[in-house]
JSON list of C-alpha atoms in Angstrom, two decimals:
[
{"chain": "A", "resi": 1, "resn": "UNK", "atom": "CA", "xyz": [-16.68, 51.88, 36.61]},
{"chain": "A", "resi": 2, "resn": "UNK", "atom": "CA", "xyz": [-13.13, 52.07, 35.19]},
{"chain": "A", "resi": 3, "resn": "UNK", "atom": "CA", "xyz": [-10.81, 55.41, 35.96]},
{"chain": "A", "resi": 4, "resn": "UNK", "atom": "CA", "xyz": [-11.36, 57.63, 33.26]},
{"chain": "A", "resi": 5, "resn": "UNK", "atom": "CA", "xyz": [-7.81, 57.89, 31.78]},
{"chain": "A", "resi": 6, "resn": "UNK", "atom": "CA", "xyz": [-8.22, 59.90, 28.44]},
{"chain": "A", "resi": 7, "resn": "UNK", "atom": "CA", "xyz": [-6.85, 58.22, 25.46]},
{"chain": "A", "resi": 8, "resn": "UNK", "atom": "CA", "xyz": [-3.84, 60.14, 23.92]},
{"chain": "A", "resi": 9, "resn": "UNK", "atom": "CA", "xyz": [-4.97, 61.86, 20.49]},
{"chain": "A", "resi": 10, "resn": "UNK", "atom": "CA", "xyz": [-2.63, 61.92, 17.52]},
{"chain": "A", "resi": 11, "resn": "UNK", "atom": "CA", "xyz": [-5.08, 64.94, 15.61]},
{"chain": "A", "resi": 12, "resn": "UNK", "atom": "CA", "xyz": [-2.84, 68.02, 15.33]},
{"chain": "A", "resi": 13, "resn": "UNK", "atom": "CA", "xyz": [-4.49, 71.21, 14.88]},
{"chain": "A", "resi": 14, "resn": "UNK", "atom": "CA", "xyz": [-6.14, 73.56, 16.85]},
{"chain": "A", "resi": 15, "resn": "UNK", "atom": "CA", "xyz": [-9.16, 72.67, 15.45]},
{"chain": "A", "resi": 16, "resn": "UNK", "atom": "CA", "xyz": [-9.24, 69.27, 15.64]},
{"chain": "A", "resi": 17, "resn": "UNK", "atom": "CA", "xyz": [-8.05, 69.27, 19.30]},
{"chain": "A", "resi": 18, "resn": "UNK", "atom": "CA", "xyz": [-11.43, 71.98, 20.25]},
{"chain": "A", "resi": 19, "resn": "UNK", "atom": "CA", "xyz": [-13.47, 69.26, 18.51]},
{"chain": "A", "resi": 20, "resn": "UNK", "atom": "CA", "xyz": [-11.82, 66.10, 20.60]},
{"chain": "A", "resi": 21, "resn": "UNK", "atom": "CA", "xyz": [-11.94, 68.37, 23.63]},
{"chain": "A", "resi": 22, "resn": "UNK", "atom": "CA", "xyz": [-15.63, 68.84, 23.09]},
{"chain": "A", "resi": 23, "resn": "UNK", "atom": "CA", "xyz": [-16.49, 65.71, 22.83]},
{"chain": "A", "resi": 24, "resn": "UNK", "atom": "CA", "xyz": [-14.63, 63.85, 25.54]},
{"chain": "A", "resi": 25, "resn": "UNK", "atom": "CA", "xyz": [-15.72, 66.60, 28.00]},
{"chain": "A", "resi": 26, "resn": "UNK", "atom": "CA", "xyz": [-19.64, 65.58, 26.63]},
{"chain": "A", "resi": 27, "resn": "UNK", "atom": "CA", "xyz": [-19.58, 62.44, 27.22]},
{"chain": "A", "resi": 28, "resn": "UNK", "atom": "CA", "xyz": [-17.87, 62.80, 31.13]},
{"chain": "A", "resi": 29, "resn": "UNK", "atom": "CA", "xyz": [-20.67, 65.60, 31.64]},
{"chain": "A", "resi": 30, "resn": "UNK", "atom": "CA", "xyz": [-23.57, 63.26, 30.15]},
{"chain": "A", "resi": 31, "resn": "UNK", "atom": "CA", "xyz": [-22.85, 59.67, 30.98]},
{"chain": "A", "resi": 32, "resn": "UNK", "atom": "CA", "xyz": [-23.75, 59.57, 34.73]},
{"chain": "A", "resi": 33, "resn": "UNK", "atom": "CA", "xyz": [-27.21, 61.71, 34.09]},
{"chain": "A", "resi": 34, "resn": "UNK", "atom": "CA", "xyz": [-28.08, 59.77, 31.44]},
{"chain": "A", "resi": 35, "resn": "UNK", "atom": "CA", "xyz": [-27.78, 56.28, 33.61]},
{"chain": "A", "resi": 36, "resn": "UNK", "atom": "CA", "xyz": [-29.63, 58.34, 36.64]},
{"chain": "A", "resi": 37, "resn": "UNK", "atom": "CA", "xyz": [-32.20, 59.50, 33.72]},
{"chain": "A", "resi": 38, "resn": "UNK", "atom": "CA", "xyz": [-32.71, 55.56, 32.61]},
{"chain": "A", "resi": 39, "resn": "UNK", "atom": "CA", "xyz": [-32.89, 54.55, 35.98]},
{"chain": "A", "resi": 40, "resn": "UNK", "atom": "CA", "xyz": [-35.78, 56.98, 37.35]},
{"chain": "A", "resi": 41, "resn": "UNK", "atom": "CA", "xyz": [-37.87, 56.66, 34.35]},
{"chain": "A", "resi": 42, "resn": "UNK", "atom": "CA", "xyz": [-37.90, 53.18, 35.38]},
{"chain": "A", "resi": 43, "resn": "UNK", "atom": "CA", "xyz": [-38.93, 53.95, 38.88]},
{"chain": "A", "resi": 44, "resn": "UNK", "atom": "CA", "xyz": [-41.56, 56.48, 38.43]},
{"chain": "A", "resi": 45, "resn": "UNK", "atom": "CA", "xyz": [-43.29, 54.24, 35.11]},
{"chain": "A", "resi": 46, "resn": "UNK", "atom": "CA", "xyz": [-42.35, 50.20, 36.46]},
{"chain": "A", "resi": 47, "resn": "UNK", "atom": "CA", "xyz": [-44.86, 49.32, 33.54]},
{"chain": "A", "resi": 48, "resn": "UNK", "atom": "CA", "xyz": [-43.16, 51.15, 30.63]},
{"chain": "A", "resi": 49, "resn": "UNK", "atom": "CA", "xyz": [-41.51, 48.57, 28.55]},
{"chain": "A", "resi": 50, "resn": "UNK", "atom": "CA", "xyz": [-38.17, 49.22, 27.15]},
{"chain": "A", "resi": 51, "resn": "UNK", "atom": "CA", "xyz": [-39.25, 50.17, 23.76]},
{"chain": "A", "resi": 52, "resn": "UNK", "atom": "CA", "xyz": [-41.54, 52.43, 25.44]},
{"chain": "A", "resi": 53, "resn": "UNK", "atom": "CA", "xyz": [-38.45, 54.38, 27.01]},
{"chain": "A", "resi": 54, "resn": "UNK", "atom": "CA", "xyz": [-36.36, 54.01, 23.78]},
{"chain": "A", "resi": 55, "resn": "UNK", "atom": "CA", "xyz": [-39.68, 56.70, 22.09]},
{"chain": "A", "resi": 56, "resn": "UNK", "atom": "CA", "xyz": [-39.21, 58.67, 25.18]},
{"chain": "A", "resi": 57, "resn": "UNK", "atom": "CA", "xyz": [-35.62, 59.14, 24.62]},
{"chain": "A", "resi": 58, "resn": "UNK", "atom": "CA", "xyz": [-35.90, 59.76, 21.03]},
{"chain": "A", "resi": 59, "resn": "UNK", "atom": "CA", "xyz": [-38.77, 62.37, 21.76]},
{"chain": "A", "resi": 60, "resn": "UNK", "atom": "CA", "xyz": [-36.54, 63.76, 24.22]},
{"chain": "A", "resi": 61, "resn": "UNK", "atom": "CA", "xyz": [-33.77, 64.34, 22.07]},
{"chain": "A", "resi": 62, "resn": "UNK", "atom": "CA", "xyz": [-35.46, 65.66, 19.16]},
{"chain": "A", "resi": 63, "resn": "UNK", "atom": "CA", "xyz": [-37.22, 67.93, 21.47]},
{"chain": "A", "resi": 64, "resn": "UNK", "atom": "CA", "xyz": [-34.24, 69.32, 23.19]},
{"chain": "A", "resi": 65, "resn": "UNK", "atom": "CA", "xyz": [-32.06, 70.07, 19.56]},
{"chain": "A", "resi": 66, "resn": "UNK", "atom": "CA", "xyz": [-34.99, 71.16, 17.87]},
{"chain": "A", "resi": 67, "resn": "UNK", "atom": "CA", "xyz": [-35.20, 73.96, 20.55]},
{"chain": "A", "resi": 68, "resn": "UNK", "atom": "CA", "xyz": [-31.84, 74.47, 20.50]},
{"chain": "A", "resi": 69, "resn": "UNK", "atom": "CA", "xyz": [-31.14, 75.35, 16.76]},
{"chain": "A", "resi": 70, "resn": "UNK", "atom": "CA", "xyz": [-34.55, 77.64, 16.61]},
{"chain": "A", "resi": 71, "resn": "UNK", "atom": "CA", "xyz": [-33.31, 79.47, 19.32]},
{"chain": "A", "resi": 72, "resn": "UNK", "atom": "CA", "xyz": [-29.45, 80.35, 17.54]},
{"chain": "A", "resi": 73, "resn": "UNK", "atom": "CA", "xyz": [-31.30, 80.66, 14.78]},
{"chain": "A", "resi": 74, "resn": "UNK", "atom": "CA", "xyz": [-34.23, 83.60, 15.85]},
{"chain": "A", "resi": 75, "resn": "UNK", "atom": "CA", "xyz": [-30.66, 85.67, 17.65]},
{"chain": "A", "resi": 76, "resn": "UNK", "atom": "CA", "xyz": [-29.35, 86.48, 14.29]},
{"chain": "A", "resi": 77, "resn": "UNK", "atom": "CA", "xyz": [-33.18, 88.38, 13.86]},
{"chain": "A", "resi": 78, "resn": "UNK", "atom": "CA", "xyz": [-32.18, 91.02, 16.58]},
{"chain": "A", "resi": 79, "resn": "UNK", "atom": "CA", "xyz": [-31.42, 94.33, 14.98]},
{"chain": "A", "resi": 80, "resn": "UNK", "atom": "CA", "xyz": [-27.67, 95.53, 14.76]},
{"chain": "A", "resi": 81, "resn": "UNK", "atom": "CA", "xyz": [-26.15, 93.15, 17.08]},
{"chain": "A", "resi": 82, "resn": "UNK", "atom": "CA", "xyz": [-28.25, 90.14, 15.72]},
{"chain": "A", "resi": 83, "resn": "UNK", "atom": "CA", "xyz": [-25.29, 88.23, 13.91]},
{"chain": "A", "resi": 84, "resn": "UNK", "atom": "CA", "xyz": [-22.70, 89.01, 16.10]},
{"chain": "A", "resi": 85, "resn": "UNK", "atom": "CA", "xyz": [-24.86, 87.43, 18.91]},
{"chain": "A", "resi": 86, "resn": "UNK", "atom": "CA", "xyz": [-25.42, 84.49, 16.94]},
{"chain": "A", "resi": 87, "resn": "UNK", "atom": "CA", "xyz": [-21.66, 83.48, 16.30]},
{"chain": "A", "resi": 88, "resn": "UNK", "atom": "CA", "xyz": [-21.02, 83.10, 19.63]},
{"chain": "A", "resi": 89, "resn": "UNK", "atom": "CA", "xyz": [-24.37, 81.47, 20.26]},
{"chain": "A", "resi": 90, "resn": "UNK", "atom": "CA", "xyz": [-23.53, 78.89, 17.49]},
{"chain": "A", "resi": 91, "resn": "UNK", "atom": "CA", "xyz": [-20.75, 77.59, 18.84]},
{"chain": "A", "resi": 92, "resn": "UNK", "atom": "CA", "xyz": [-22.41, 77.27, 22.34]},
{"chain": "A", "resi": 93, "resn": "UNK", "atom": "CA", "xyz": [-25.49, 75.39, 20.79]},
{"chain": "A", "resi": 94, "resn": "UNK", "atom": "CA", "xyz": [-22.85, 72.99, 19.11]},
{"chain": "A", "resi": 95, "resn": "UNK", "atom": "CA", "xyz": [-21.15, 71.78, 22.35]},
{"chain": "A", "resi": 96, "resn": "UNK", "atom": "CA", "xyz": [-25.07, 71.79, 23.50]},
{"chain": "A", "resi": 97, "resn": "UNK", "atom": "CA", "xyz": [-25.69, 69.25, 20.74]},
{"chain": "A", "resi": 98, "resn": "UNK", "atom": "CA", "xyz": [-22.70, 67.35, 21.38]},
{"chain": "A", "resi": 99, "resn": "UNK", "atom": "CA", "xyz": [-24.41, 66.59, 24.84]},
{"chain": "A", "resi": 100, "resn": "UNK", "atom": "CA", "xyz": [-27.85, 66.08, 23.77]},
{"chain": "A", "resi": 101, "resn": "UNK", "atom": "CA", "xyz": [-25.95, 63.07, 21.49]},
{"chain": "A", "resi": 102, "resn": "UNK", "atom": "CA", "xyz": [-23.99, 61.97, 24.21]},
{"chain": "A", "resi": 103, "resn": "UNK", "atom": "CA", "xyz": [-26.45, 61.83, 26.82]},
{"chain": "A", "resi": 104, "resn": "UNK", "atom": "CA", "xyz": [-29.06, 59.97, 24.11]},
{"chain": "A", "resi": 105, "resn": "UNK", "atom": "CA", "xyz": [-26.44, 57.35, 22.81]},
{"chain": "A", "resi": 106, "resn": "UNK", "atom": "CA", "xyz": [-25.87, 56.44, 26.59]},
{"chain": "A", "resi": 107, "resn": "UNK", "atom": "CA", "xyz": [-29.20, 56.38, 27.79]},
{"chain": "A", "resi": 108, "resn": "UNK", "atom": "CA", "xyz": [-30.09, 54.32, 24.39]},
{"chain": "A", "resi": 109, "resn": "UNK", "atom": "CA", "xyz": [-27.07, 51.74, 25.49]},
{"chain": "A", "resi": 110, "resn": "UNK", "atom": "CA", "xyz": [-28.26, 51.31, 29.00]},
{"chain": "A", "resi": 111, "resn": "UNK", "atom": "CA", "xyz": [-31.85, 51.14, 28.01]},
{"chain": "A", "resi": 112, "resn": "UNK", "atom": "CA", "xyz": [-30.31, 48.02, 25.84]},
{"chain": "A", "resi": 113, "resn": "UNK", "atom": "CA", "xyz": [-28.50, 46.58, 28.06]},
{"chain": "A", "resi": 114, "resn": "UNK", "atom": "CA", "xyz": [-24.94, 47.42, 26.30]},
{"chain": "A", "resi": 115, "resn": "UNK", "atom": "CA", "xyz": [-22.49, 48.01, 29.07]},
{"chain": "A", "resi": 116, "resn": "UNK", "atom": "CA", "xyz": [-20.57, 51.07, 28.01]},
{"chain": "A", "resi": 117, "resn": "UNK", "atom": "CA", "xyz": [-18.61, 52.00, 31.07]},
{"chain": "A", "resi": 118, "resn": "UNK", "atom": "CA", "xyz": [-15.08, 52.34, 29.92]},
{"chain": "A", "resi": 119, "resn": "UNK", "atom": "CA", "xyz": [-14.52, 56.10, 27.97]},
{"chain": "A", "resi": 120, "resn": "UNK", "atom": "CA", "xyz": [-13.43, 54.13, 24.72]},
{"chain": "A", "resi": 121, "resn": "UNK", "atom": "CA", "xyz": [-16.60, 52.44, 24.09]},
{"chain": "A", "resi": 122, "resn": "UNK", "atom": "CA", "xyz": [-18.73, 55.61, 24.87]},
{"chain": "A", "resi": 123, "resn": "UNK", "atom": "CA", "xyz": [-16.54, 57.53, 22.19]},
{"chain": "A", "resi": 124, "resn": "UNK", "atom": "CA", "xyz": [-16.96, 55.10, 20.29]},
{"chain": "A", "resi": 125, "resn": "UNK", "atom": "CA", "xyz": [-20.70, 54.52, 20.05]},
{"chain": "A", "resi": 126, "resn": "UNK", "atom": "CA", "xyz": [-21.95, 58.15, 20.61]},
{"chain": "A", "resi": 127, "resn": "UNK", "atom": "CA", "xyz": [-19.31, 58.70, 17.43]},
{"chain": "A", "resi": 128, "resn": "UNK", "atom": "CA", "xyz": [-20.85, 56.09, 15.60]},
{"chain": "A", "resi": 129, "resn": "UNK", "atom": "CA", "xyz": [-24.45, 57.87, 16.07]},
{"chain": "A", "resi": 130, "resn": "UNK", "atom": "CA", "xyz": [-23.79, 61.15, 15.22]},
{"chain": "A", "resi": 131, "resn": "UNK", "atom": "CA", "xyz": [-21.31, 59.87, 11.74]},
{"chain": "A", "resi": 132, "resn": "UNK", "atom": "CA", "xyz": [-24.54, 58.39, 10.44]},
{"chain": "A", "resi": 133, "resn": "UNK", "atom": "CA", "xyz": [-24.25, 55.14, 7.58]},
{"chain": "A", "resi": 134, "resn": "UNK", "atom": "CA", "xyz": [-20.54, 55.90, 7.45]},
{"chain": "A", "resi": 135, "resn": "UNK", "atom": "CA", "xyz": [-20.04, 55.55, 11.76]},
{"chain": "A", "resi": 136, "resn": "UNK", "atom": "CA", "xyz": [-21.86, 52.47, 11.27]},
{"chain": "A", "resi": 137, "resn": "UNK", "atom": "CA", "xyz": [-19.73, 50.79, 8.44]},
{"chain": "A", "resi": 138, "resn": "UNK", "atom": "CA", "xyz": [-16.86, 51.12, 10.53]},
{"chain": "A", "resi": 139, "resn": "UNK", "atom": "CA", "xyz": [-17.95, 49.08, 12.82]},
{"chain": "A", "resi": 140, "resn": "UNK", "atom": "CA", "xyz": [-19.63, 46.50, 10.89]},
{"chain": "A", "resi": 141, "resn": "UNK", "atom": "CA", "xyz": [-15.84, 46.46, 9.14]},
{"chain": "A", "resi": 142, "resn": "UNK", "atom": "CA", "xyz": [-14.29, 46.04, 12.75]},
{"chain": "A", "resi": 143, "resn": "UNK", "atom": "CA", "xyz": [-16.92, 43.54, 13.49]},
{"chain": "A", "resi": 144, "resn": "UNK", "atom": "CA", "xyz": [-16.63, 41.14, 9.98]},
{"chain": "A", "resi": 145, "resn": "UNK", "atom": "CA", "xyz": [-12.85, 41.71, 10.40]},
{"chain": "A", "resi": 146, "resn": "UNK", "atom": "CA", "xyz": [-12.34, 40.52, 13.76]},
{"chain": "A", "resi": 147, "resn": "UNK", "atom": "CA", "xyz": [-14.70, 37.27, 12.98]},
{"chain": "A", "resi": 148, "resn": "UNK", "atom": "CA", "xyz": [-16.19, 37.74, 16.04]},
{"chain": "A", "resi": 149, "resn": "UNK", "atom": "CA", "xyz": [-20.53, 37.32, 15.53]},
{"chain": "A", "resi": 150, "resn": "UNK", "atom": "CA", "xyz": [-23.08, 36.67, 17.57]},
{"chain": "A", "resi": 151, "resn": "UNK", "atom": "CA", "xyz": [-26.71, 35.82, 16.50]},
{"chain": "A", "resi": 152, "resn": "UNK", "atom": "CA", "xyz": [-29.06, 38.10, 18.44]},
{"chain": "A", "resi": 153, "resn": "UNK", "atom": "CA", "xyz": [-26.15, 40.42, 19.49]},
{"chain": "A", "resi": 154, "resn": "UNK", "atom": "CA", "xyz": [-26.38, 44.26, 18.52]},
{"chain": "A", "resi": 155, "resn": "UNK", "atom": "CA", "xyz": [-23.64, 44.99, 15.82]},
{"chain": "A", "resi": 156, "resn": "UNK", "atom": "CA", "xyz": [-22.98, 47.95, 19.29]},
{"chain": "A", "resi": 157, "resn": "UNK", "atom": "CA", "xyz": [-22.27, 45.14, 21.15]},
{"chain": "A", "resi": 158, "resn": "UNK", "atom": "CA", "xyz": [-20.38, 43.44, 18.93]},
{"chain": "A", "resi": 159, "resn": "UNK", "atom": "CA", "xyz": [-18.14, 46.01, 18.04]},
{"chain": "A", "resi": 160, "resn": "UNK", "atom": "CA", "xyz": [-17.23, 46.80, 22.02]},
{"chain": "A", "resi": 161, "resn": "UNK", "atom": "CA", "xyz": [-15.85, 42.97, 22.10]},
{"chain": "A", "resi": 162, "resn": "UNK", "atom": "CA", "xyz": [-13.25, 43.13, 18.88]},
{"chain": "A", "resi": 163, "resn": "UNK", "atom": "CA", "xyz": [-9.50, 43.55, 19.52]},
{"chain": "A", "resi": 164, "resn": "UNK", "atom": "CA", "xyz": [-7.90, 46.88, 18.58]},
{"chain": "A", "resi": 165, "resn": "UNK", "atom": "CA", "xyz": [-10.50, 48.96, 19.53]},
{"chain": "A", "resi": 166, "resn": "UNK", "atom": "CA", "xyz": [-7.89, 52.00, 20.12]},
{"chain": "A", "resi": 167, "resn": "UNK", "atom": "CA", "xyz": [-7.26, 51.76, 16.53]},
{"chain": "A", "resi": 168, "resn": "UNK", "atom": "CA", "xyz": [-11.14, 51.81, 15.78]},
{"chain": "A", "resi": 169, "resn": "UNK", "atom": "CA", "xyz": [-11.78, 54.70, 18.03]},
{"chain": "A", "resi": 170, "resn": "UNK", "atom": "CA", "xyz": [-8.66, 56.36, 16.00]},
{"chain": "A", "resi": 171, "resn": "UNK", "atom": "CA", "xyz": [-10.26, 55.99, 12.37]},
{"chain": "A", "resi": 172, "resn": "UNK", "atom": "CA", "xyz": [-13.47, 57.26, 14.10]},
{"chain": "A", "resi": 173, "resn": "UNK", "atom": "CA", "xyz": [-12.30, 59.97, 15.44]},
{"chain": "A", "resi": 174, "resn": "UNK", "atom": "CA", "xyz": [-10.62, 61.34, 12.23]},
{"chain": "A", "resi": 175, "resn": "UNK", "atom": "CA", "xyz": [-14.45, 60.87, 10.45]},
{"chain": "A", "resi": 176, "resn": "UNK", "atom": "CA", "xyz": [-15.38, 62.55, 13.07]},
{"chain": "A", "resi": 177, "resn": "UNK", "atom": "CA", "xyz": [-13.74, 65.65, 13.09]},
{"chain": "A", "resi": 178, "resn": "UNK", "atom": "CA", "xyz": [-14.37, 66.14, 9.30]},
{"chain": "A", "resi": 179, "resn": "UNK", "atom": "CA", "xyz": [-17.80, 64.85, 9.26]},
{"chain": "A", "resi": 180, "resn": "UNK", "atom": "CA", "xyz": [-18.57, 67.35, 12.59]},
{"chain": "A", "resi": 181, "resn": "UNK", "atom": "CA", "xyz": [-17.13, 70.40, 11.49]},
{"chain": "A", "resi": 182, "resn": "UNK", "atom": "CA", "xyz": [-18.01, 70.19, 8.02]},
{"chain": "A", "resi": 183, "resn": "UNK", "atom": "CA", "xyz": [-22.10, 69.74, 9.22]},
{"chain": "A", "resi": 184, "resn": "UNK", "atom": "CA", "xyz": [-22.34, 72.49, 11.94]},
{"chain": "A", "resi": 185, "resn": "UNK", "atom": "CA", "xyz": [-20.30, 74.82, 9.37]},
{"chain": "A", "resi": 186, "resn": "UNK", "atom": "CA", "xyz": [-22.79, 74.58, 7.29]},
{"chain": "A", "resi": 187, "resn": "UNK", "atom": "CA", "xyz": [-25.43, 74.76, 9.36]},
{"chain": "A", "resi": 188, "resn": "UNK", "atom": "CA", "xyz": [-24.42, 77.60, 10.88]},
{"chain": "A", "resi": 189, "resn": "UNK", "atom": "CA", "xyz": [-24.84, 79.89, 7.60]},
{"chain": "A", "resi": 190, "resn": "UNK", "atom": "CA", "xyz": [-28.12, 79.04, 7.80]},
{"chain": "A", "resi": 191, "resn": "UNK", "atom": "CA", "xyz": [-29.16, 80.00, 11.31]},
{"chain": "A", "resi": 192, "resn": "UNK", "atom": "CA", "xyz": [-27.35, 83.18, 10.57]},
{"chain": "A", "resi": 193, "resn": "UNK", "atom": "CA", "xyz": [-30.03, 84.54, 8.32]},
{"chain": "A", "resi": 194, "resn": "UNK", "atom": "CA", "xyz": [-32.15, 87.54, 9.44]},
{"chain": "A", "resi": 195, "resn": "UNK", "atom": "CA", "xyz": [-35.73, 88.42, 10.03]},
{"chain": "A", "resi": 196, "resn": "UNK", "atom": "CA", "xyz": [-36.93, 84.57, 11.51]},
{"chain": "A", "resi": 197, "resn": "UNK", "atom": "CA", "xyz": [-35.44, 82.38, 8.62]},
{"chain": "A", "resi": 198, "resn": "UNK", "atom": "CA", "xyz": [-32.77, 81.28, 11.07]},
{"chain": "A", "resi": 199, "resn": "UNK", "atom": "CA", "xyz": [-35.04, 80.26, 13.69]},
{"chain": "A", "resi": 200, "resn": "UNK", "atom": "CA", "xyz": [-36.88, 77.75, 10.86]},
{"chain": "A", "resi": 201, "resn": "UNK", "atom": "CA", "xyz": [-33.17, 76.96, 9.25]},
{"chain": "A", "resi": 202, "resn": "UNK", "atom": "CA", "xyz": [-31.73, 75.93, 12.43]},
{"chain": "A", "resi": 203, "resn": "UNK", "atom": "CA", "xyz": [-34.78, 74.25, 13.84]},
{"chain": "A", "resi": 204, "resn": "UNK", "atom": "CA", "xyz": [-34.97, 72.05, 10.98]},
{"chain": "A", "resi": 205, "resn": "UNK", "atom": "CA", "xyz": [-31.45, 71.47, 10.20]},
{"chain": "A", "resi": 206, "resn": "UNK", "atom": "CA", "xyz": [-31.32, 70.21, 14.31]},
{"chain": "A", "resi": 207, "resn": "UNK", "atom": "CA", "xyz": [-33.72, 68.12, 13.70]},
{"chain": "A", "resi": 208, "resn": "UNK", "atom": "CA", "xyz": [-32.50, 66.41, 10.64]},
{"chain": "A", "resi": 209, "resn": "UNK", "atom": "CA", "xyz": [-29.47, 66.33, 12.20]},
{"chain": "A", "resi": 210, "resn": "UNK", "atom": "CA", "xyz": [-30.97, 64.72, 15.29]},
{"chain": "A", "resi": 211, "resn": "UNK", "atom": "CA", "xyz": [-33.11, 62.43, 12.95]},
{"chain": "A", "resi": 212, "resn": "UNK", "atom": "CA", "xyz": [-29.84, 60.71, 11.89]},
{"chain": "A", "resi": 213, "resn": "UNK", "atom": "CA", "xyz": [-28.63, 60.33, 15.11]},
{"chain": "A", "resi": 214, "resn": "UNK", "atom": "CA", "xyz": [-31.90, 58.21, 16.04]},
{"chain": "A", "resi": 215, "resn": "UNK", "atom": "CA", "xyz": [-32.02, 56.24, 13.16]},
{"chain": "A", "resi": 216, "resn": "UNK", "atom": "CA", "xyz": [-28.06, 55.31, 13.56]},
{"chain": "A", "resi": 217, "resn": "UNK", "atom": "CA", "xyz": [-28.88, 54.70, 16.72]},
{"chain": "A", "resi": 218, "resn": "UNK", "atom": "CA", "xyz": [-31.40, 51.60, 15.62]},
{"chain": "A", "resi": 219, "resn": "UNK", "atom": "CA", "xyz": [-28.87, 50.28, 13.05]},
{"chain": "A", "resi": 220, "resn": "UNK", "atom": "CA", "xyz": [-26.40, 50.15, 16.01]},
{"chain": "A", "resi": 221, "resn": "UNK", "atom": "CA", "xyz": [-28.17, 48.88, 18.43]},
{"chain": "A", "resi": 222, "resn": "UNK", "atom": "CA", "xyz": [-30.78, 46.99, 17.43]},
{"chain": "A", "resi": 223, "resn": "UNK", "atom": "CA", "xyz": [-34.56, 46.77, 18.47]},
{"chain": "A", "resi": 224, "resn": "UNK", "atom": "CA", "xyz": [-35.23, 47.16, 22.01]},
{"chain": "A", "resi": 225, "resn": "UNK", "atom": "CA", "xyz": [-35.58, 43.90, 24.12]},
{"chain": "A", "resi": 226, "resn": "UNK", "atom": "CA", "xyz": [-39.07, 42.85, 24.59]},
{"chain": "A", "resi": 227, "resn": "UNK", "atom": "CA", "xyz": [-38.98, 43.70, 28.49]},
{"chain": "A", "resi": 228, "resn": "UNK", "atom": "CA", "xyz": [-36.61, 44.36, 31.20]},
{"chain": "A", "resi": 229, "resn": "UNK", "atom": "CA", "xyz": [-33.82, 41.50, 32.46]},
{"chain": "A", "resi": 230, "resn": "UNK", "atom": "CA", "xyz": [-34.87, 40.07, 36.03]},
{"chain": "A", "resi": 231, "resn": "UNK", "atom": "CA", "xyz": [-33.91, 41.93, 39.07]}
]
């Protein structure tokens, strides 16, 4: 595995430099678990095909952020100190999403085979699954740009090959930040109302959340293979 040598950012603002913080410090936390999590499902279950593990993942993850937004959400039904609890919970459950995504996108790349051991590409792709359709145009522009294409190649494959990838991760990142702050914003209202509605706002907005991230996920990288390469 490469050093990890963060890339310089060029994103002024307090803001945006919490945000790039967050995520870089996700993806360091989340990449090695989520190879050691690949690697002993495939141990313990030698039969379960890779498609098989892709469901588990994708259980997995909606599980986890399901939980996680329920839980911000029912803190803001205590009495008196209710909302003040959940502000600081909501930003706590947002870094705890960040890794969820992190930790899935990796898993999902290693389950397909896509070697994303350099910090650029994982910024790249666990970007790409959380923007949604837009994360995924940019690369498909990188990719038809570069005239680089590969029949039976993953457009997340494709994309880690093409020249100027700093730039890439660049444009990225400034989606990013907009697209990120602009979703848990106003998420956050919503897990901030009283009496149990947060608990069913933030449990669903998680999950529809997380629902994109899974479904980017397949337009990135493809259908699983249709077993496991040889040993």
């Amino acid at each position: 595995m490469t050093d990890r040598v963060p890339a310089k950012s060029d994103f002024s603002g307090p803001a945006a430099g919490v945000v790039v913080a967050a995520l870089r410090r996700a993806i360091r936390s989340q990449s090695g678990a989520a190879r050691t999590y690949v690697r002993k499902v495939r141990e313990n279950h030698p039969d379960e095909s890779p498609a098989q593990l892709r469901k588990r993942l994708d259980s997995r993850f909606l599980a986890a952020v399901t939980a996680s937004g329920a839980a911000v959400g029912a803190t803001a039904a205590v009495p008196g100190i209710g909302t003040v609890l959940a502000f600081g919970a909501i930003g706590a459950e947002s870094l705890l999403f960040l890794e969820a995504a992190a930790f899935y996108t990796i898993a999902v790349a290693e389950v397909q085979g896509v070697d994303v051991r350099h910090d650029r590409h994982e910024e790249l792709l666990v970007m790409t699954v959380m923007l949604g359709a837009s994360g995924t145009a940019i690369l498909a522009d990188a990719v038809g740009s570069s005239g680089r294409s590969a029949a039976g190649v993953s457009l997340a494959g494709r994309a880690l090959r093409v020249p100027g990838l700093t730039e890439i991760n660049r444009r990225m990142m400034s989606r990013f930040i907009r697209k990120f702050a602009v979703k848990r914003a106003g998420l956050a209202v919503g897990k901030l109302a009283p009496a149990g509605l947060g608990a069913a706002v933030g449990g669903w907005g998680n999950r529809k959340l997380g629902r994109t991230v899974v479904e980017t996920a397949d337009a990135a990288f493809g259908a699983p293979p249709d077993s496991w390469p040889a040993a």
